[in-house]
Amino acid sequence: MNHTFTLPNSGHNYDAKASKLGMWLFLYTELLLFGGLFLVYMVYRSLNEEAFLLASFNLDVWMGTFNTVVLLTSSMTVAMSITALQLGDAKKSIMLLWLTIAAALIFLVVKYFEWGAKFEHGLFPGMDHFNTLPPGERLYFYLYFFMTGLHGLHVIVGGIFIGVVIKKIKNKSVNKNRYQLLENSGLYWHLVDLIWIYLFPLFYLIH
Amino acid sequence: MSETAAMPLNYLNVKKGIWSWLFTLDHKRIALLYLYSIGAFFLVGVVLGVVMRLELFNPGRDIIEPQTYNQVFTLHGVIMIFLFIIPSIPAVFGNFFLPIMLGTDDVAFPRLNLFSWYLYIIGALFALSTLIYGNGPADTGWTFYAPYSVKTGTNVSMSVLAAFILGFSSILTGLNFIVTIHRLRTPGMTFNKMPLFSWALYATSWIQVLATPVIGITLMMIIAERMFGVGLFDPSIGGDPILYQHLFWIYSHPAVYIMALPAMGVVSEIIPTFAQRSIFGYKPIAYSSMAIAFVGYFVWGHHMFTSGMSGAAAIVFSILTFLVAIPTAIKVFNWVATLYKGSIDIQVPLLYALAFIFNFLIGGLTGLVLGALVVDVHVHDTYFVVGHFHYVMFGGTGFAFFGALHYWFPKIWGKMYNKTRANLAFALLFIGFNTLYFPMLVLGIMGMPRRYYDYLPEFHSLNQISTVGSWILVVGLLLMIFNLVAGYLKGQKVGGNPWNGITLEWQTDSPPPLHNFDKMPELPAGGPYNYPNAKSE
């Protein structure tokens, strides 16, 4: 191919700003995805205040608090990792990303035990005990599993995203001068954290 | 050998073979992939529509069972909405021409662009798979209203999953366009110097990004409810079916602007080219796209005037609905004013653009009838709604799609179709369309409910007229397709600018080279539609 002329504003150039803008737009869509669920939550809680309160006593506030601290810390480590790479310390950046993934795993393990306890008590939609609950409490548990489940899925995706970035830092395609992918994974991780910041009081701290 | 020497390399002949298409990152080739797939699904939708019209030729059972009829209109709706009209203009002509009109060589994320097409194909296969697998296609109507959609035995989950995936594809296309418009405009092209088609796509893309996730999560709730049987939308166990309707229309009303705005963008391109003069009211047209997109978010409640809503809410939704008419009318007046004292050259694309204005006017005004609270109670869920919707979507967006196809055909393939045959096809389509859908408006006023398999004897003659219209329409459609295919195969070669257009896509060769421009495109002095030879008045 003998083409010599390239436009200065080519779509195939590396463009960190475009990549960042794209990521933010994607985050808007994520917010609106959860926004639909928050809307449903709001409507059903206002219709079933008493039932939501009663149902919320089944959750373990301490486990929820612990997980909140874990996620907040992981948001810090991912932010530090971006700064580390910007300063040229790829090794430290990777170490901090591994810490973030470790936090994600801790979060999921705690979540596993929380969900497991609900299964034991027959509180999962469709189980015998669940079917004897009043409608308001059933809605609460349905929303609980749906929203924390979807959030858990985002934790997994975020963890994989960070894992991919680690690999790219290792083979130097993400580096001091081209760190936008790392920053995007950080933005995504902050979103995962932020959504949990809302889920936690909505389900655990009702009073 | 001499042939390749004579023919400059363009995006069509630079690489060969099926893989060079399936793994292409070139926005022009992806646009054609969309065109062929969307066209194929459109024809499936047309066949389903014709089957319905045949069934309605006489009252009572003619050719299909009532249950089949329910499934046919649902699949017709799902295909036409999610597989044809939502992606149609943005994914085909937006993909092809947005980068060229902005003076760049691709969209901002070429790989994401290809990924969106694959998502589209996967979604389409899911939607069509219900035809052969499970308990048959959904019979809920394309709106999937709960609680019926949760309880019916047909394959709702698969259709809903398809809509979810198609929504994701639509989001990624919108995201790609927004970033492209922000980052890749040619030096010197400010927002207010962009072609109006780009403005329309910009407004559309924001709706795609901000509204589609809401339907995504709503459809996921339907799937989860079918799997676990929780009464989220089932009143017998505490749920609220009205809430489903709200969530559904929070997306699906803005979605009709996803369908309409790009069409308005196409018309805003065609009219100045064939009037050979500057567009009247550039900024009002550009900003009214944004205004429609913005106000369009807050009108969803007008779909639910009869399903239980407080009087105050209904009044607010009705007023907001009327507000949307203002920016729409601004556009229409500006198009007409552009033609005034222009050097009008009546070519096929202009005919389609004028037909768009005619049909959209009927569709828009009947929309105001539906937005008025008192009247809506009478015509809600009648054929009046069906007529209105098809006037806006088919008469509007569909005709703009055909117009865009005829306008940009020489640019895409570097050849020209037979214009006489194209005129004839247009006439058949226009007559067929109005014969098909105008009786529906009358039937609706007379009280014939929509989605019924059968009707009372007094509706017989109008239904027959409507069905005859569908035959004319199909003949016109087949003639148009035949003409375009013939043009593609052995049409006359044309140069870079057969219509004497002024936007940047006319500065490059037809078909464009792989990287769109072999030299820096030059912005027309004094705005994107400033024709140098236009009369000063």
XYZ file of C-alpha atoms in Angstrom:
744
model
C 0.000 0.000 0.000
C 1.514 3.273 -1.076
C -0.340 5.752 0.950
C 1.831 8.513 2.286
C -0.569 11.152 3.494
C -1.956 10.844 7.031
C -4.385 13.289 8.517
C -3.164 14.987 11.697
C -6.514 14.263 13.339
C -6.448 10.552 12.543
C -8.674 8.187 14.490
C -5.767 5.744 14.689
C -3.539 8.069 16.708
C -2.990 7.412 20.388
C -5.280 9.905 22.093
C -5.374 9.783 25.878
C -8.076 12.422 26.106
C -10.372 10.513 23.771
C -9.827 7.366 25.759
C -10.623 9.154 29.000
C -13.745 10.771 27.546
C -14.911 7.382 26.313
C -14.394 5.899 29.756
C -16.386 8.643 31.427
C -19.253 8.139 28.982
C -19.182 4.453 29.782
C -19.303 5.261 33.487
C -22.433 7.357 32.881
C -24.092 4.325 31.360
C -23.119 2.273 34.400
C -24.571 4.894 36.718
C -27.834 4.858 34.804
C -27.878 1.074 34.810
C -27.778 1.098 38.590
C -29.960 4.215 38.543
C -32.875 2.115 37.312
C -32.395 -0.214 40.274
C -32.123 2.653 42.742
C -35.403 3.967 41.366
C -37.102 0.614 41.885
C -35.622 0.429 45.377
C -36.934 3.897 46.204
C -40.449 3.113 45.037
C -40.717 -0.210 46.858
C -39.121 1.022 50.032
C -41.524 3.943 50.240
C -44.399 1.483 49.768
C -43.043 -1.079 52.284
C -41.065 0.881 54.863
C -41.778 -1.448 57.767
C -41.003 -4.610 55.832
C -37.729 -3.258 54.467
C -36.642 -2.351 57.993
C -37.499 -5.807 59.349
C -35.802 -7.576 56.472
C -32.656 -5.491 56.836
C -32.095 -6.953 60.325
C -31.118 -10.188 58.587
C -27.947 -8.593 57.273
C -24.696 -8.508 59.197
C -23.763 -4.841 59.602
C -20.223 -5.715 60.681
C -19.471 -7.720 57.583
C -20.875 -4.894 55.460
C -18.762 -2.322 57.284
C -15.668 -4.449 56.891
C -16.289 -4.735 53.166
C -16.835 -0.996 52.873
C -13.444 -0.378 54.483
C -11.832 -2.939 52.183
C -13.234 -1.301 49.049
C -12.345 2.212 50.175
C -8.787 1.084 50.825
C -8.601 -0.544 47.407
C -9.695 2.727 45.803
C -6.747 4.327 47.530
C -4.274 1.690 46.333
C -5.415 1.989 42.729
C -5.084 5.774 42.868
C -1.585 5.403 44.338
C -0.705 2.966 41.588
C -1.538 5.583 38.936
C 0.684 8.148 40.643
C 3.460 5.566 40.947
C 3.395 4.862 37.216
C 3.286 8.552 36.375
C 6.445 8.930 38.439
C 7.991 6.081 36.480
C 7.941 3.401 39.169
C 6.315 0.532 37.258
C 7.239 -2.016 39.909
C 5.500 -0.188 42.713
C 2.549 0.472 40.449
C 2.148 -3.249 39.780
C 2.497 -4.052 43.473
C -0.274 -1.593 44.333
C -2.491 -3.075 41.631
C -2.008 -6.528 43.092
C -3.079 -5.111 46.458
C -6.222 -3.795 44.761
C -6.972 -7.218 43.320
C -6.374 -8.761 46.739
C -8.915 -6.347 48.204
C -11.382 -7.332 45.489
C -10.893 -10.994 46.419
C -11.363 -10.283 50.133
C -14.549 -8.406 49.317
C -15.864 -11.333 47.293
C -14.982 -13.902 49.957
C -16.815 -11.908 52.631
C -19.727 -11.553 50.230
C -19.668 -15.318 49.686
C -20.069 -15.932 53.415
C -22.836 -13.331 53.644
C -24.776 -14.839 50.751
C -24.074 -18.330 52.084
C -25.704 -17.442 55.392
C -28.812 -16.205 53.555
C -28.974 -19.439 51.588
C -28.788 -21.407 54.833
C -31.678 -19.421 56.220
C -33.642 -20.017 53.040
C -33.810 -16.357 52.140
C -32.885 -16.688 48.457
C -35.777 -16.032 46.041
C -37.675 -19.260 45.396
C -36.626 -21.043 48.618
C -39.268 -22.319 51.042
C -38.663 -19.832 53.822
C -38.475 -16.971 51.344
C -41.890 -17.887 49.991
C -43.461 -17.571 53.447
C -42.210 -14.004 53.916
C -44.590 -11.055 53.466
C -44.364 -9.420 50.015
C -42.410 -6.362 51.200
C -39.626 -8.453 52.692
C -39.487 -10.603 49.595
C -38.998 -7.494 47.478
C -36.213 -6.416 49.821
C -34.344 -9.689 49.411
C -34.959 -9.777 45.714
C -33.449 -6.308 45.373
C -30.664 -7.217 47.803
C -29.569 -10.192 45.730
C -30.063 -8.432 42.423
C -28.180 -5.277 43.341
C -25.337 -6.788 45.368
C -25.081 -9.566 42.768
C -24.765 -7.097 39.914
C -22.287 -5.132 41.971
C -20.315 -8.295 42.692
C -20.184 -8.937 38.957
C -18.704 -5.468 38.535
C -16.099 -6.250 41.191
C -15.065 -9.302 39.175
C -14.954 -7.360 35.904
C -12.977 -4.565 37.561
C -10.517 -7.088 38.961
C -10.014 -8.661 35.533
C -9.581 -5.214 33.984
C -6.858 -4.419 36.521
C -5.238 -7.791 35.843
C -5.069 -6.956 32.130
C -3.477 -3.620 32.955
C -0.844 -5.355 35.107
C 0.063 -7.511 32.131
C 0.305 -4.451 29.904
C 2.501 -2.585 32.369
C 4.767 -5.624 32.402
C 5.142 -5.683 28.628
C 5.568 -1.887 28.680
C 2.599 -1.050 26.442
C 1.237 0.852 29.426
C 3.998 3.074 30.733
C 4.935 6.426 32.160
C 3.899 8.269 29.019
C 0.927 6.094 28.057
C -0.894 5.451 31.287
C -4.462 6.165 30.182
C -5.533 2.521 30.273
C -4.377 2.306 33.878
C -6.252 5.484 34.703
C -9.365 4.080 33.024
C -9.176 0.920 35.089
C -8.812 3.154 38.141
C -11.890 5.164 37.137
C -13.842 1.966 36.717
C -12.683 0.720 40.088
C -13.729 3.978 41.757
C -17.175 3.525 40.231
C -17.407 0.015 41.670
C -16.439 1.479 45.021
C -18.864 4.383 44.733
C -21.834 2.165 43.977
C -21.064 0.107 47.049
C -20.957 3.323 49.100
C -24.630 3.736 48.162
C -25.620 0.092 48.446
C -24.204 -0.247 51.943
C -26.472 2.275 53.725
C -29.481 1.385 51.557
C -29.412 -2.249 52.646
C -27.482 -2.452 55.911
C -28.094 0.806 57.739
C -31.874 1.216 57.469
C -33.424 2.415 60.675
C -3.298 -5.155 -14.897
C -4.256 -2.112 -16.890
C -7.561 -2.063 -15.081
C -5.953 -1.776 -11.649
C -3.698 0.925 -12.933
C -6.659 2.883 -14.227
C -8.634 2.411 -11.037
C -7.205 4.197 -7.997
C -7.145 2.216 -4.785
C -10.187 2.806 -2.651
C -11.593 1.257 0.497
C -13.490 -1.338 -1.531
C -10.631 -2.765 -3.590
C -7.659 -2.180 -1.319
C -8.100 -5.561 0.346
C -9.983 -8.633 -0.778
C -11.649 -11.639 0.755
C -14.273 -12.315 3.383
C -11.847 -11.923 6.312
C -10.824 -8.484 5.185
C -14.461 -7.564 5.760
C -15.190 -9.515 8.943
C -12.096 -8.197 10.716
C -12.023 -4.762 9.155
C -11.474 -1.731 11.340
C -12.377 0.679 8.554
C -15.483 2.651 9.468
C -16.686 2.564 5.852
C -16.587 -1.200 5.626
C -18.215 -1.564 9.038
C -20.946 0.769 7.803
C -21.534 -1.537 4.836
C -21.598 -4.586 7.093
C -24.324 -2.806 9.012
C -26.116 -1.850 5.807
C -26.294 -5.417 4.519
C -27.320 -6.929 7.854
C -29.835 -4.200 8.685
C -31.252 -4.477 5.172
C -31.705 -8.234 5.545
C -33.509 -7.922 8.875
C -35.617 -5.086 7.492
C -36.879 -7.439 4.803
C -37.775 -10.052 7.418
C -39.726 -7.342 9.232
C -41.452 -6.356 6.010
C -42.535 -9.940 5.370
C -44.031 -10.144 8.869
C -45.835 -6.850 8.287
C -47.270 -8.068 4.999
C -48.461 -11.271 6.688
C -50.354 -9.166 9.220
C -51.930 -7.035 6.513
C -52.999 -10.181 4.625
C -54.565 -11.582 7.758
C -56.474 -8.338 8.252
C -57.750 -8.277 4.667
C -60.958 -9.904 5.863
C -62.439 -10.120 9.341
C -61.967 -13.457 11.077
C -59.307 -16.020 10.368
C -57.678 -15.789 6.942
C -54.235 -17.327 6.989
C -52.859 -17.550 10.547
C -54.040 -18.423 14.051
C -54.700 -15.680 16.620
C -51.734 -16.771 18.741
C -49.474 -16.699 15.686
C -50.769 -13.231 14.920
C -49.716 -12.039 18.389
C -46.269 -13.474 17.857
C -46.011 -11.985 14.383
C -46.753 -8.436 15.503
C -44.351 -8.797 18.410
C -41.517 -10.039 16.237
C -42.330 -7.407 13.618
C -42.005 -4.743 16.323
C -38.832 -6.147 17.852
C -37.125 -6.494 14.473
C -38.201 -3.146 13.079
C -37.415 -1.203 16.259
C -34.298 -2.851 17.612
C -32.788 -4.313 14.446
C -33.760 -1.772 11.825
C -34.792 1.680 12.840
C -32.640 2.327 15.916
C -29.353 1.371 14.270
C -30.388 2.289 10.705
C -29.122 5.800 9.999
C -26.479 6.167 12.740
C -24.863 2.771 12.248
C -24.873 2.878 8.449
C -24.613 6.482 7.310
C -23.299 7.822 10.600
C -20.506 5.288 10.548
C -19.699 5.921 6.938
C -20.005 9.692 6.783
C -19.457 11.114 10.237
C -15.654 10.731 10.061
C -15.527 11.923 6.453
C -17.722 14.946 7.152
C -15.518 15.839 10.088
C -12.451 15.488 7.865
C -10.862 12.542 9.646
C -10.026 8.986 8.666
C -11.945 6.910 11.199
C -14.009 6.987 14.369
C -12.221 7.450 17.688
C -12.378 3.751 18.639
C -12.247 1.637 15.467
C -12.065 -1.673 17.324
C -15.018 -0.811 19.512
C -16.858 0.034 16.322
C -16.358 -3.455 14.937
C -17.255 -4.936 18.325
C -20.594 -3.063 18.214
C -21.388 -4.716 14.900
C -20.667 -8.154 16.327
C -22.892 -7.403 19.308
C -25.569 -6.331 16.854
C -25.296 -9.617 14.974
C -25.375 -11.677 18.178
C -28.447 -9.773 19.373
C -30.112 -10.260 16.014
C -29.450 -13.999 16.037
C -30.874 -14.247 19.547
C -34.007 -12.390 18.474
C -34.497 -14.588 15.416
C -33.604 -17.804 17.251
C -36.982 -17.607 18.997
C -38.512 -18.562 15.662
C -37.069 -22.057 15.778
C -36.252 -22.774 19.370
C -38.274 -22.881 22.608
C -41.967 -22.139 22.713
C -41.937 -19.753 19.801
C -41.409 -15.989 19.643
C -42.767 -13.747 22.380
C -46.424 -12.756 22.092
C -46.299 -9.723 24.362
C -45.939 -6.902 21.882
C -42.572 -5.208 21.540
C -43.178 -3.399 24.851
C -42.920 -6.617 26.929
C -45.436 -5.226 29.436
C -45.426 -6.957 32.805
C -47.027 -8.932 34.343
C -48.017 -10.722 31.123
C -44.414 -10.856 29.893
C -43.478 -12.583 33.148
C -46.217 -15.176 32.866
C -46.569 -16.079 29.194
C -45.158 -19.394 28.101
C -43.536 -18.042 24.951
C -39.859 -17.341 24.634
C -39.821 -13.881 26.196
C -36.474 -14.285 27.952
C -34.623 -14.789 24.690
C -36.258 -11.808 22.987
C -35.554 -9.640 26.019
C -31.942 -10.789 26.147
C -31.638 -9.911 22.461
C -32.966 -6.414 23.127
C -30.449 -6.072 25.965
C -27.494 -6.991 23.756
C -28.713 -4.750 20.945
C -28.979 -1.928 23.451
C -25.363 -2.456 24.421
C -24.348 -2.296 20.779
C -26.280 0.948 20.424
C -24.592 2.448 23.506
C -21.128 1.693 22.159
C -21.929 3.283 18.793
C -23.184 6.413 20.544
C -20.151 6.567 22.804
C -17.862 6.232 19.820
C -19.584 9.065 17.952
C -19.510 11.487 20.880
C -15.783 10.989 21.369
C -15.192 11.208 17.609
C -17.033 14.515 17.392
C -15.188 15.927 20.371
C -11.714 14.786 19.417
C -11.376 14.270 15.683
C -12.793 17.324 13.913
C -10.475 18.691 11.265
C -8.436 21.720 12.391
C -10.585 24.845 12.138
C -13.912 23.040 12.309
C -15.576 24.311 15.456
C -18.827 22.830 16.707
C -20.706 25.577 14.899
C -19.012 24.712 11.629
C -19.940 21.030 11.726
C -22.390 19.720 9.153
C -25.879 19.400 10.577
C -25.822 15.626 10.166
C -23.019 15.527 12.747
C -25.076 17.694 15.078
C -28.015 15.330 14.737
C -25.781 12.345 15.434
C -24.292 14.135 18.417
C -27.723 14.652 19.964
C -28.703 11.081 19.102
C -25.563 9.653 20.649
C -26.208 11.353 23.955
C -29.642 9.775 24.077
C -28.161 6.400 23.230
C -25.618 6.691 26.026
C -27.919 8.092 28.691
C -31.219 6.339 28.044
C -30.333 2.832 26.882
C -28.921 1.573 30.221
C -32.316 2.091 31.844
C -33.986 -0.364 29.474
C -31.017 -2.675 29.946
C -31.593 -2.990 33.656
C -35.370 -3.167 33.223
C -35.081 -6.059 30.805
C -32.662 -7.783 33.173
C -35.307 -7.494 35.875
C -37.825 -9.172 33.579
C -35.402 -12.029 32.944
C -34.619 -12.420 36.649
C -38.283 -12.335 37.498
C -39.009 -15.078 34.993
C -36.178 -17.159 36.411
C -36.874 -16.724 40.137
C -40.540 -15.786 40.154
C -40.334 -12.770 42.411
C -43.228 -10.337 42.215
C -41.262 -7.274 41.216
C -43.872 -6.320 38.644
C -46.624 -8.748 39.644
C -49.394 -7.064 41.658
C -50.533 -10.359 43.220
C -47.337 -10.458 45.287
C -46.787 -6.804 46.020
C -45.225 -5.677 42.746
C -46.245 -2.761 40.596
C -46.759 -3.252 36.841
C -47.030 0.523 36.339
C -43.459 0.816 37.565
C -42.396 -1.445 34.719
C -44.183 0.820 32.253
C -42.391 3.852 33.666
C -38.996 2.178 33.420
C -39.722 0.918 29.943
C -40.777 4.295 28.574
C -37.979 6.200 30.320
C -35.860 4.570 27.645
C -38.294 3.874 24.905
C -39.633 7.346 24.492
C -36.190 8.944 24.123
C -35.507 6.012 21.803
C -37.974 7.377 19.263
C -35.710 10.417 19.089
C -32.792 8.065 18.512
C -34.805 6.994 15.498
C -35.991 10.441 14.359
C -33.069 12.821 14.960
C -30.586 11.231 12.525
C -33.316 11.307 9.887
C -33.687 15.040 10.434
C -29.925 15.304 10.062
C -30.096 13.572 6.680
C -32.821 15.939 5.503
C -30.716 18.897 6.652
C -27.934 17.640 4.363
C -30.055 16.837 1.331
C -32.037 20.076 1.194
C -29.172 22.615 0.948
C -27.399 20.449 -1.637
C -30.373 20.344 -3.976
C -31.348 23.962 -3.323
C -27.718 24.975 -3.895
C -27.878 27.566 -1.197
C -26.912 28.054 2.410
C -29.186 26.406 4.929
C -31.619 28.786 6.516
C -31.100 28.957 10.292
C -28.042 26.767 10.835
C -27.906 27.320 14.578
C -31.628 26.862 15.247
C -31.513 23.521 13.399
C -28.385 22.414 15.244
C -29.565 23.445 18.681
C -33.104 22.210 18.175
C -31.615 18.709 17.837
C -30.140 19.131 21.288
C -33.407 20.590 22.577
C -35.398 17.629 21.242
C -32.934 15.240 22.841
C -33.166 17.061 26.160
C -36.922 17.602 26.397
C -37.494 14.136 24.977
C -36.250 12.668 28.241
C -39.126 14.082 30.229
C -42.155 13.100 28.212
C -42.278 9.334 28.705
C -45.418 9.530 30.847
C -47.571 10.322 27.820
C -47.577 6.624 26.981
C -49.395 5.929 30.222
C -52.245 8.429 30.400
C -54.752 5.616 30.575
C -52.842 3.217 32.799
C -53.079 5.005 36.134
C -51.325 8.288 36.744
C -52.180 11.277 38.878
C -53.937 14.138 37.125
C -51.130 16.551 37.945
C -48.463 14.251 36.500
C -50.533 13.715 33.370
C -50.856 17.475 32.800
C -47.100 17.992 33.203
C -46.290 15.170 30.790
C -48.805 16.502 28.311
C -47.353 20.039 28.391
C -43.818 18.704 27.986
C -44.981 16.610 25.048
C -46.337 19.702 23.357
C -43.002 21.432 24.002
C -41.173 18.873 21.845
C -43.229 20.036 18.896
C -41.536 23.461 19.006
C -37.964 22.472 18.104
C -39.376 20.006 15.586
C -41.405 22.712 13.906
C -38.359 25.020 13.913
C -36.580 22.460 11.782
C -39.445 22.096 9.345
C -39.770 25.847 8.869
C -36.039 26.172 8.312
C -35.996 23.420 5.694
C -38.840 25.028 3.809
C -37.205 28.445 4.102
C -33.992 26.960 2.704
C -35.828 25.908 -0.438
C -37.277 29.382 -0.879
C -35.398 31.189 -3.663
C -32.939 28.316 -3.940
C -31.856 26.856 -7.279
C -33.863 23.725 -6.776
C -32.749 20.639 -8.650
C -35.382 17.950 -8.216
C -33.470 14.701 -7.836
C -34.444 11.464 -6.124
C -32.849 12.282 -2.735
C -34.711 15.584 -2.607
C -37.979 13.802 -3.321
C -37.364 11.524 -0.364
C -36.517 14.528 1.810
C -39.729 16.279 0.793
C -41.684 13.091 1.412
C -40.059 12.991 4.834
C -41.363 16.478 5.589
C -44.860 15.605 4.334
C -45.107 12.321 6.213
C -43.425 13.605 9.326
C -45.834 16.515 9.439
C -48.766 14.113 9.527
C -46.965 11.927 12.044
C -46.037 14.901 14.200
C -49.465 16.494 14.226
C -51.193 13.208 15.020
C -48.647 12.947 17.812
C -49.998 16.172 19.268
C -53.484 14.706 19.083
C -52.207 11.771 21.136
C -50.391 14.053 23.555
C -53.593 15.905 24.395
C -55.069 14.336 27.513
C -58.724 14.369 26.563
C -58.317 12.983 23.070
C -55.762 10.395 24.092
C -58.312 8.602 26.260
C -60.370 7.969 23.130
C -57.676 7.003 20.680
C -55.291 5.251 23.075
C -54.457 1.709 21.919
C -56.354 2.158 18.673
C -55.095 2.063 15.105
C -54.646 5.809 15.390
C -51.503 5.119 17.431
C -50.317 2.550 14.899
C -50.880 5.015 12.071
C -49.155 7.849 13.926
C -46.167 5.717 14.806
C -45.675 4.423 11.277
C -46.011 7.921 9.829
C -43.203 9.104 12.076
C -41.000 6.044 11.886
C -41.506 4.654 8.398
C -42.807 7.742 6.635
C -40.224 9.804 8.464
C -37.122 7.866 9.343
C -37.648 5.097 6.775
C -37.973 7.588 3.923
C -34.983 9.559 5.197
C -33.037 6.281 5.224
C -33.959 5.666 1.588
C -33.163 9.301 0.817
C -29.744 8.964 2.418
C -29.192 5.778 0.425
C -29.903 7.584 -2.832
C -27.992 10.704 -1.809
C -24.788 8.980 -0.790
C -25.014 5.967 -3.129
C -22.609 7.526 -5.685
C -20.168 8.384 -2.900
C -20.237 4.922 -1.366
C -19.883 2.907 -4.576
C -18.695 5.489 -7.074
C -21.567 4.652 -9.434
C -24.980 6.056 -10.239
C -28.312 4.245 -10.275
C -30.947 4.667 -12.968
C -32.721 7.876 -12.005
C -35.954 7.243 -13.909
C -36.428 3.902 -12.220
C -35.555 5.502 -8.886
C -38.257 8.121 -9.421
C -40.783 5.430 -10.229
C -39.830 3.442 -7.144
C -40.163 6.582 -5.064
C -43.637 7.277 -6.428
C -44.751 3.709 -5.661
C -43.320 3.884 -2.159
C -44.943 7.228 -1.446
C -48.348 6.231 -2.762
C -48.160 2.775 -1.218
C -47.108 4.152 2.120
C -49.941 6.648 2.370
C -52.515 4.133 1.125
C -51.285 1.699 3.749
C -51.199 3.959 6.777
C -53.684 6.782 6.255
C -56.691 4.445 6.608
C -55.255 3.370 9.953
C -55.652 6.904 11.293
C -59.293 6.874 10.243
C -59.827 3.375 11.629
C -58.396 4.523 14.941
C -60.752 7.474 15.164
C -63.594 5.052 14.388
C -62.453 2.971 17.347
C -60.674 -0.080 15.930
C -58.297 -1.321 18.658
C -54.712 -2.162 17.815
C -53.139 -5.607 18.147
C -56.439 -7.398 17.430
C -56.562 -10.318 15.122
C -60.173 -9.704 14.187
C -62.377 -6.658 13.635
C -65.972 -5.565 13.250
C -67.574 -5.599 9.769
C -67.735 -1.772 9.532
C -63.938 -1.620 9.427
C -63.730 -3.957 6.435
C -63.307 -1.580 3.497
C -60.649 0.612 5.101
C -58.666 -2.466 6.098
C -58.802 -3.679 2.523
C -57.542 -0.337 1.231
C -54.728 -0.507 3.743
C -53.743 -4.012 2.663
C -53.746 -2.990 -0.997
C -51.445 -0.139 0.003
C -49.032 -2.660 1.491
C -48.824 -4.414 -1.890
C -47.984 -1.154 -3.683
C -45.403 -0.421 -1.023
C -43.761 -3.817 -1.441
C -43.591 -3.413 -5.221
C -41.973 -0.012 -4.759
C -39.532 -1.456 -2.255
C -38.527 -4.318 -4.541
C -38.104 -1.940 -7.471
C -35.942 0.364 -5.367
C -33.737 -2.504 -4.208
C -33.481 -3.892 -7.724
C -32.545 -0.461 -9.058
C -29.857 0.070 -6.433
C -28.377 -3.382 -6.931
C -28.364 -2.836 -10.688
C -26.679 0.518 -10.115
C -24.066 -1.149 -7.973
C -23.393 -3.826 -10.576
C -23.351 -1.810 -13.777
C -24.191 1.774 -13.001
C -22.341 4.593 -14.685
C -19.176 5.690 -12.927
C -19.387 9.098 -11.310
C -16.826 11.598 -10.107
C -16.222 12.799 -6.577
C -19.056 15.291 -6.480
C -22.079 14.359 -8.621
C -24.568 16.548 -6.713
C -22.308 19.575 -6.373
C -22.389 19.185 -2.595
C -20.237 21.288 -0.335
C -19.694 19.257 2.832
C -16.335 17.517 3.165
C -17.394 14.083 1.909
C -17.726 15.575 -1.586
C -14.082 16.686 -1.636
C -12.721 13.162 -1.775
C -12.951 10.503 -4.461
C -15.937 8.221 -5.019
C -15.516 5.644 -3.568
C -13.269 7.248 -0.955
C -9.696 5.980 -0.483
C -9.012 3.823 2.569
C -7.912 6.806 4.639
C -10.692 9.007 3.285
C -8.497 11.911 2.147
C -5.338 11.988 0.056
C -4.781 15.604 0.964
C -5.959 17.901 3.701
C -9.682 18.662 3.230
C -10.509 22.347 2.930
C -13.314 23.857 4.936
C -15.692 25.953 2.852
C -15.241 29.616 3.700
C -18.082 31.135 5.667
C -19.768 28.075 7.130
C -20.503 24.498 6.140
C -23.289 25.332 3.658
C -21.994 28.536 2.131
C -22.421 27.898 -1.582
C -20.102 30.250 -3.474
C -22.454 30.742 -6.426
C -25.681 31.064 -4.493
C -27.748 34.171 -5.036
C -27.046 36.685 -2.347
C -30.688 37.064 -1.388
